[in-house]
PDB file of C-alpha atoms in Angstrom:
ATOM      1  CA  MET H   1       7.233   0.803  15.672  1.00  0.00           C
ATOM      2  CA  SER H   2       7.461  -2.859  15.494  1.00  0.00           C
ATOM      3  CA  THR H   3       8.159  -4.213  11.066  1.00  0.00           C
ATOM      4  CA  GLU H   4       7.202  -6.751   9.038  1.00  0.00           C
ATOM      5  CA  PRO H   5      10.070  -7.206   6.383  1.00  0.00           C
ATOM      6  CA  LEU H   6       8.912  -7.145   2.519  1.00  0.00           C
ATOM      7  CA  LYS H   7       9.680 -11.406   1.492  1.00  0.00           C
ATOM      8  CA  ARG H   8       9.041 -11.739  -1.766  1.00  0.00           C
ATOM      9  CA  PRO H   9      11.263 -15.370  -2.057  1.00  0.00           C
ATOM     10  CA  GLY H  10      13.312 -15.846  -5.743  1.00  0.00           C
ATOM     11  CA  ARG H  11      12.677 -12.456  -7.172  1.00  0.00           C
ATOM     12  CA  THR H  12      14.836  -9.940  -4.530  1.00  0.00           C
ATOM     13  CA  ASN H  13      18.211 -11.159  -4.256  1.00  0.00           C
ATOM     14  CA  ALA H  14      19.317 -11.589  -0.103  1.00  0.00           C
ATOM     15  CA  THR H  15      21.563  -8.477  -0.498  1.00  0.00           C
ATOM     16  CA  LYS H  16      18.669  -6.243  -1.851  1.00  0.00           C
ATOM     17  CA  GLN H  17      16.112  -7.888   0.430  1.00  0.00           C
ATOM     18  CA  LYS H  18      18.372  -7.330   3.359  1.00  0.00           C
ATOM     19  CA  LEU H  19      18.501  -3.361   2.281  1.00  0.00           C
ATOM     20  CA  PHE H  20      14.735  -2.966   2.352  1.00  0.00           C
ATOM     21  CA  GLU H  21      14.411  -4.435   5.423  1.00  0.00           C
ATOM     22  CA  ALA H  22      16.689  -2.818   7.458  1.00  0.00           C
ATOM     23  CA  SER H  23      15.974   1.063   5.146  1.00  0.00           C
ATOM     24  CA  MET H  24      11.776   0.249   6.095  1.00  0.00           C
ATOM     25  CA  GLN H  25      12.792  -0.197   9.858  1.00  0.00           C
ATOM     26  CA  LEU H  26      14.679   3.350   9.502  1.00  0.00           C
ATOM     27  CA  ILE H  27      12.251   5.405   7.756  1.00  0.00           C
ATOM     28  CA  GLY H  28      10.143   4.335   9.714  1.00  0.00           C
ATOM     29  CA  GLU H  29      11.324   4.832  12.537  1.00  0.00           C
ATOM     30  CA  ARG H  30      12.099   8.722  11.490  1.00  0.00           C
ATOM     31  CA  GLY H  31      10.964   9.133   7.687  1.00  0.00           C
ATOM     32  CA  PRO H  32      12.896   8.944   4.776  1.00  0.00           C
ATOM     33  CA  ALA H  33      14.838  12.761   4.508  1.00  0.00           C
ATOM     34  CA  GLU H  34      15.761  11.645   8.321  1.00  0.00           C
ATOM     35  CA  VAL H  35      17.536   8.566   6.935  1.00  0.00           C
ATOM     36  CA  THR H  36      21.209   8.171   6.048  1.00  0.00           C
ATOM     37  CA  VAL H  37      23.226   5.509   3.153  1.00  0.00           C
ATOM     38  CA  ASP H  38      25.783   5.606   6.130  1.00  0.00           C
ATOM     39  CA  GLU H  39      22.794   3.603   8.548  1.00  0.00           C
ATOM     40  CA  ILE H  40      21.314   2.136   6.044  1.00  0.00           C
ATOM     41  CA  ALA H  41      24.385   0.528   5.631  1.00  0.00           C
ATOM     42  CA  ALA H  42      25.160  -0.319   9.007  1.00  0.00           C
ATOM     43  CA  ALA H  43      21.722  -1.560   9.485  1.00  0.00           C
ATOM     44  CA  ALA H  44      21.793  -3.780   6.744  1.00  0.00           C
ATOM     45  CA  GLY H  45      25.190  -5.028   7.412  1.00  0.00           C
ATOM     46  CA  VAL H  46      26.840  -3.777   5.096  1.00  0.00           C
ATOM     47  CA  SER H  47      29.186  -1.127   3.009  1.00  0.00           C
ATOM     48  CA  LYS H  48      28.032   1.677   1.913  1.00  0.00           C
ATOM     49  CA  GLY H  49      29.161   1.104  -1.228  1.00  0.00           C
ATOM     50  CA  THR H  50      26.505  -1.480  -2.156  1.00  0.00           C
ATOM     51  CA  VAL H  51      23.711   0.630  -1.338  1.00  0.00           C
ATOM     52  CA  TYR H  52      25.001   2.397  -4.365  1.00  0.00           C
ATOM     53  CA  TYR H  53      26.267  -1.210  -6.046  1.00  0.00           C
ATOM     54  CA  ASN H  54      22.502  -2.278  -5.974  1.00  0.00           C
ATOM     55  CA  PHE H  55      19.928   1.050  -5.772  1.00  0.00           C
ATOM     56  CA  GLY H  56      22.642   4.117  -7.711  1.00  0.00           C
ATOM     57  CA  SER H  57      20.735   6.258  -4.972  1.00  0.00           C
ATOM     58  CA  LYS H  58      19.176   6.271  -1.745  1.00  0.00           C
ATOM     59  CA  SER H  59      16.395   7.894  -3.850  1.00  0.00           C
ATOM     60  CA  GLU H  60      16.807   4.645  -5.769  1.00  0.00           C
ATOM     61  CA  LEU H  61      16.585   2.805  -2.858  1.00  0.00           C
ATOM     62  CA  ILE H  62      12.725   4.403  -1.891  1.00  0.00           C
ATOM     63  CA  ALA H  63      11.345   4.069  -5.879  1.00  0.00           C
ATOM     64  CA  GLN H  64      12.202   1.086  -5.908  1.00  0.00           C
ATOM     65  CA  LEU H  65      11.121  -0.165  -1.766  1.00  0.00           C
ATOM     66  CA  LEU H  66       7.688   1.591  -2.763  1.00  0.00           C
ATOM     67  CA  GLU H  67       7.529  -0.651  -6.123  1.00  0.00           C
ATOM     68  CA  HIS H  68       8.325  -3.920  -3.619  1.00  0.00           C
ATOM     69  CA  GLY H  69       5.993  -2.808  -1.382  1.00  0.00           C
ATOM     70  CA  VAL H  70       2.866  -2.379  -3.917  1.00  0.00           C
ATOM     71  CA  SER H  71       3.522  -5.401  -5.972  1.00  0.00           C
ATOM     72  CA  LEU H  72       3.272  -7.263  -2.656  1.00  0.00           C
ATOM     73  CA  LEU H  73       0.163  -5.433  -1.843  1.00  0.00           C
ATOM     74  CA  GLU H  74      -1.459  -6.471  -5.771  1.00  0.00           C
ATOM     75  CA  GLU H  75      -0.451  -9.981  -4.808  1.00  0.00           C
ATOM     76  CA  GLN H  76      -2.696 -10.218  -2.247  1.00  0.00           C
ATOM     77  CA  LEU H  77      -5.907  -8.187  -4.155  1.00  0.00           C
ATOM     78  CA  THR H  78      -5.831  -9.798  -7.173  1.00  0.00           C
ATOM     79  CA  PRO H  79      -9.761 -10.113  -7.573  1.00  0.00           C
ATOM     80  CA  ASP H  80     -11.548 -13.466  -8.009  1.00  0.00           C
ATOM     81  CA  ASP H  81     -13.629 -12.789 -10.247  1.00  0.00           C
ATOM     82  CA  SER H  82     -15.998 -16.388  -9.264  1.00  0.00           C
ATOM     83  CA  GLN H  83     -17.096 -14.165  -5.999  1.00  0.00           C
ATOM     84  CA  PRO H  84     -19.905 -11.942  -6.510  1.00  0.00           C
ATOM     85  CA  SER H  85     -18.988  -8.348  -6.809  1.00  0.00           C
ATOM     86  CA  LEU H  86     -19.843  -6.619  -2.920  1.00  0.00           C
ATOM     87  CA  VAL H  87     -18.122 -10.493  -1.488  1.00  0.00           C
ATOM     88  CA  ALA H  88     -14.892 -10.354  -3.518  1.00  0.00           C
ATOM     89  CA  LEU H  89     -15.095  -5.436  -2.904  1.00  0.00           C
ATOM     90  CA  GLU H  90     -15.404  -6.754   0.187  1.00  0.00           C
ATOM     91  CA  ASP H  91     -12.000  -9.438  -0.055  1.00  0.00           C
ATOM     92  CA  MET H  92     -10.474  -6.430  -1.165  1.00  0.00           C
ATOM     93  CA  LEU H  93     -11.132  -3.875   2.159  1.00  0.00           C
ATOM     94  CA  ALA H  94     -10.078  -6.373   3.724  1.00  0.00           C
ATOM     95  CA  LYS H  95      -6.323  -8.417   2.678  1.00  0.00           C
ATOM     96  CA  THR H  96      -5.458  -3.836   2.370  1.00  0.00           C
ATOM     97  CA  LEU H  97      -6.686  -4.308   6.042  1.00  0.00           C
ATOM     98  CA  ASP H  98      -4.225  -6.604   6.998  1.00  0.00           C
ATOM     99  CA  PHE H  99      -2.487  -6.060   4.394  1.00  0.00           C
ATOM    100  CA  PHE H 100      -1.263  -2.333   6.382  1.00  0.00           C
ATOM    101  CA  GLU H 101      -1.371  -3.884   9.865  1.00  0.00           C
ATOM    102  CA  ALA H 102       1.735  -6.804   8.444  1.00  0.00           C
ATOM    103  CA  TYR H 103       3.520  -3.680   7.061  1.00  0.00           C
ATOM    104  CA  PRO H 104       2.794  -0.837   8.899  1.00  0.00           C
ATOM    105  CA  SER H 105       6.291   1.660   7.652  1.00  0.00           C
ATOM    106  CA  PHE H 106       5.386   0.680   4.190  1.00  0.00           C
ATOM    107  CA  THR H 107       2.225   1.844   4.962  1.00  0.00           C
ATOM    108  CA  GLN H 108       3.058   5.888   6.646  1.00  0.00           C
ATOM    109  CA  LEU H 109       5.438   5.915   4.412  1.00  0.00           C
ATOM    110  CA  LEU H 110       3.291   5.377   1.188  1.00  0.00           C
ATOM    111  CA  VAL H 111       0.762   7.276   2.557  1.00  0.00           C
ATOM    112  CA  SER H 112       2.345   9.969   3.290  1.00  0.00           C
ATOM    113  CA  GLU H 113       4.927   9.977   0.197  1.00  0.00           C
ATOM    114  CA  LEU H 114       1.274   9.445  -1.880  1.00  0.00           C
ATOM    115  CA  TRP H 115      -0.501  13.033  -1.045  1.00  0.00           C
ATOM    116  CA  ARG H 116       2.980  15.128  -0.681  1.00  0.00           C
ATOM    117  CA  THR H 117       3.448  17.622  -3.225  1.00  0.00           C
ATOM    118  CA  PRO H 118       5.516  17.801  -5.021  1.00  0.00           C
ATOM    119  CA  SER H 119       7.501  14.441  -3.081  1.00  0.00           C
ATOM    120  CA  ALA H 120      10.322  13.730  -4.527  1.00  0.00           C
ATOM    121  CA  TRP H 121       8.709   9.676  -6.087  1.00  0.00           C
ATOM    122  CA  ARG H 122       6.119  11.599  -7.485  1.00  0.00           C
ATOM    123  CA  ASP H 123       6.891   9.112 -10.891  1.00  0.00           C
ATOM    124  CA  THR H 124       7.590   6.471  -9.519  1.00  0.00           C
ATOM    125  CA  LEU H 125       4.250   7.017  -7.220  1.00  0.00           C
ATOM    126  CA  THR H 126       1.972   7.720  -9.894  1.00  0.00           C
ATOM    127  CA  MET H 127       2.733   4.273 -12.131  1.00  0.00           C
ATOM    128  CA  LEU H 128       2.002   2.514  -8.897  1.00  0.00           C
ATOM    129  CA  ARG H 129      -0.767   4.105  -8.041  1.00  0.00           C
ATOM    130  CA  GLU H 130      -2.903   3.637 -11.747  1.00  0.00           C
ATOM    131  CA  ARG H 131      -1.527  -0.078 -10.829  1.00  0.00           C
ATOM    132  CA  LEU H 132      -3.550   0.210  -7.329  1.00  0.00           C
ATOM    133  CA  PHE H 133      -6.155   2.046  -8.946  1.00  0.00           C
ATOM    134  CA  LEU H 134      -7.044  -0.651 -12.219  1.00  0.00           C
ATOM    135  CA  LEU H 135      -6.798  -3.690  -9.727  1.00  0.00           C
ATOM    136  CA  ALA H 136      -9.761  -1.825  -7.417  1.00  0.00           C
ATOM    137  CA  GLY H 137     -11.360   0.027 -10.828  1.00  0.00           C
ATOM    138  CA  ARG H 138     -12.041  -4.028 -12.239  1.00  0.00           C
ATOM    139  CA  THR H 139     -14.666  -5.784  -8.151  1.00  0.00           C
ATOM    140  CA  LEU H 140     -15.628  -2.147  -8.577  1.00  0.00           C
ATOM    141  CA  THR H 141     -16.551  -2.244 -13.329  1.00  0.00           C
ATOM    142  CA  ARG H 142     -18.257  -5.759 -11.577  1.00  0.00           C
ATOM    143  CA  VAL H 143     -20.112  -4.094  -8.655  1.00  0.00           C
ATOM    144  CA  ALA H 144     -22.509  -2.212 -11.395  1.00  0.00           C
ATOM    145  CA  GLU H 145     -22.908  -4.535 -13.972  1.00  0.00           C
ATOM    146  CA  GLU H 146     -24.052  -6.935 -10.978  1.00  0.00           C
ATOM    147  CA  HIS H 147     -25.738  -4.268  -8.882  1.00  0.00           C
ATOM    148  CA  GLN H 148     -27.614  -0.826  -9.440  1.00  0.00           C
ATOM    149  CA  VAL H 149     -25.590   2.091  -8.614  1.00  0.00           C
ATOM    150  CA  HIS H 150     -25.721   6.040  -8.571  1.00  0.00           C
ATOM    151  CA  THR H 151     -24.379   6.930 -11.822  1.00  0.00           C
ATOM    152  CA  GLU H 152     -24.101  10.112 -11.316  1.00  0.00           C
ATOM    153  CA  VAL H 153     -20.449   9.052  -9.706  1.00  0.00           C
ATOM    154  CA  GLN H 154     -17.603   8.431 -11.884  1.00  0.00           C
ATOM    155  CA  PRO H 155     -16.171   4.996 -11.651  1.00  0.00           C
ATOM    156  CA  GLN H 156     -12.632   6.163 -11.120  1.00  0.00           C
ATOM    157  CA  ALA H 157     -13.908   8.871  -8.100  1.00  0.00           C
ATOM    158  CA  MET H 158     -14.775   6.113  -6.663  1.00  0.00           C
ATOM    159  CA  VAL H 159     -12.107   4.025  -7.250  1.00  0.00           C
ATOM    160  CA  GLY H 160      -9.702   6.649  -5.332  1.00  0.00           C
ATOM    161  CA  LEU H 161     -12.626   6.757  -2.363  1.00  0.00           C
ATOM    162  CA  THR H 162     -12.540   3.050  -2.272  1.00  0.00           C
ATOM    163  CA  LEU H 163      -8.570   3.442  -2.250  1.00  0.00           C
ATOM    164  CA  GLY H 164      -8.482   6.605   0.057  1.00  0.00           C
ATOM    165  CA  ALA H 165     -10.408   5.026   2.587  1.00  0.00           C
ATOM    166  CA  ALA H 166      -8.760   2.037   2.950  1.00  0.00           C
ATOM    167  CA  LEU H 167      -5.876   4.092   3.419  1.00  0.00           C
ATOM    168  CA  ILE H 168      -7.101   6.201   6.141  1.00  0.00           C
ATOM    169  CA  VAL H 169      -9.421   4.151   7.711  1.00  0.00           C
ATOM    170  CA  GLY H 170      -5.185   0.960   7.680  1.00  0.00           C
ATOM    171  CA  LEU H 171      -3.278   3.951   8.860  1.00  0.00           C
ATOM    172  CA  ASP H 172      -6.154   6.018  11.312  1.00  0.00           C
ATOM    173  CA  ARG H 173      -6.825   2.382  13.146  1.00  0.00           C
ATOM    174  CA  GLN H 174      -2.353   2.014  13.500  1.00  0.00           C
ATOM    175  CA  VAL H 175      -1.933   5.106  14.725  1.00  0.00           C
ATOM    176  CA  PHE H 176      -4.784   5.984  16.622  1.00  0.00           C
ATOM    177  CA  HIS H 177      -6.805   3.144  17.522  1.00  0.00           C
ATOM    178  CA  PRO H 178      -5.134  -0.084  17.727  1.00  0.00           C
ATOM    179  CA  GLU H 179      -8.446  -0.677  19.715  1.00  0.00           C
ATOM    180  CA  ARG H 180     -10.461  -1.111  16.992  1.00  0.00           C
ATOM    181  CA  SER H 181     -10.648  -4.112  15.846  1.00  0.00           C
ATOM    182  CA  ARG H 182     -10.280  -5.419  11.957  1.00  0.00           C
ATOM    183  CA  GLU H 183     -14.075  -6.249  11.712  1.00  0.00           C
ATOM    184  CA  GLU H 184     -15.060  -2.955  12.461  1.00  0.00           C
ATOM    185  CA  ALA H 185     -12.915  -0.404  10.626  1.00  0.00           C
ATOM    186  CA  LEU H 186     -14.606  -3.472   7.252  1.00  0.00           C
ATOM    187  CA  ALA H 187     -17.650  -2.274   8.767  1.00  0.00           C
ATOM    188  CA  ALA H 188     -16.849   1.479   8.662  1.00  0.00           C
ATOM    189  CA  LEU H 189     -15.370   1.132   4.902  1.00  0.00           C
ATOM    190  CA  MET H 190     -18.630  -1.914   3.501  1.00  0.00           C
ATOM    191  CA  THR H 191     -21.051   1.152   4.939  1.00  0.00           C
ATOM    192  CA  VAL H 192     -19.178   3.961   3.017  1.00  0.00           C
ATOM    193  CA  MET H 193     -18.754   1.337  -0.130  1.00  0.00           C
ATOM    194  CA  THR H 194     -22.724   0.142  -0.219  1.00  0.00           C
ATOM    195  CA  GLY H 195     -23.888   3.926  -0.912  1.00  0.00           C
ATOM    196  CA  TYR H 196     -22.559   3.460  -4.702  1.00  0.00           C
ATOM    197  CA  LEU H 197     -25.339   0.997  -5.036  1.00  0.00           C
ATOM    198  CA  LYS H 198     -29.073   1.632  -5.372  1.00  0.00           C
ATOM    199  CA  ASP H 199     -30.438  -1.482  -5.239  1.00  0.00           C
TER     200      ASP H 199
END
């Protein structure tokens, strides 16, 4: 599986960046449980001690990797409040699909750990989930303000549906339907989302 490095210039030092990239490649191939610190260090071209110096443990490395990737996703998903709400919603979903296509291994890690019970990174994932919910919630709040919506549906349920649908459609396209175009995936998501509207 090909992966792209999770880059944030100026925010992550060079050694940590190498460790993030190496661990993401290995985790994408085999999953976090099957990857050792020795393998991560070798792939990054650093000593095993360097991994522990920067992160303390493999578990902490993966926790920071999750935070790093979600921070990048947040940067892409920050809504443009000058757009009409449905345009902003479609833009958010499109950027989510684009992110998952660019970082397939991170997508698999995020999806697998978000719904794993229990996950070794539950506390970290709970915090990251709330951050993404806040961003998506801003856009859906505007949709409810600008359109008639089904008020019997709880707003947080719609936020969960929006993010969950984007994650699953993105992953399904990546794993099972690479021939499905971005436009087709986005149209399917918007068909589900517009079911929230009465008008």
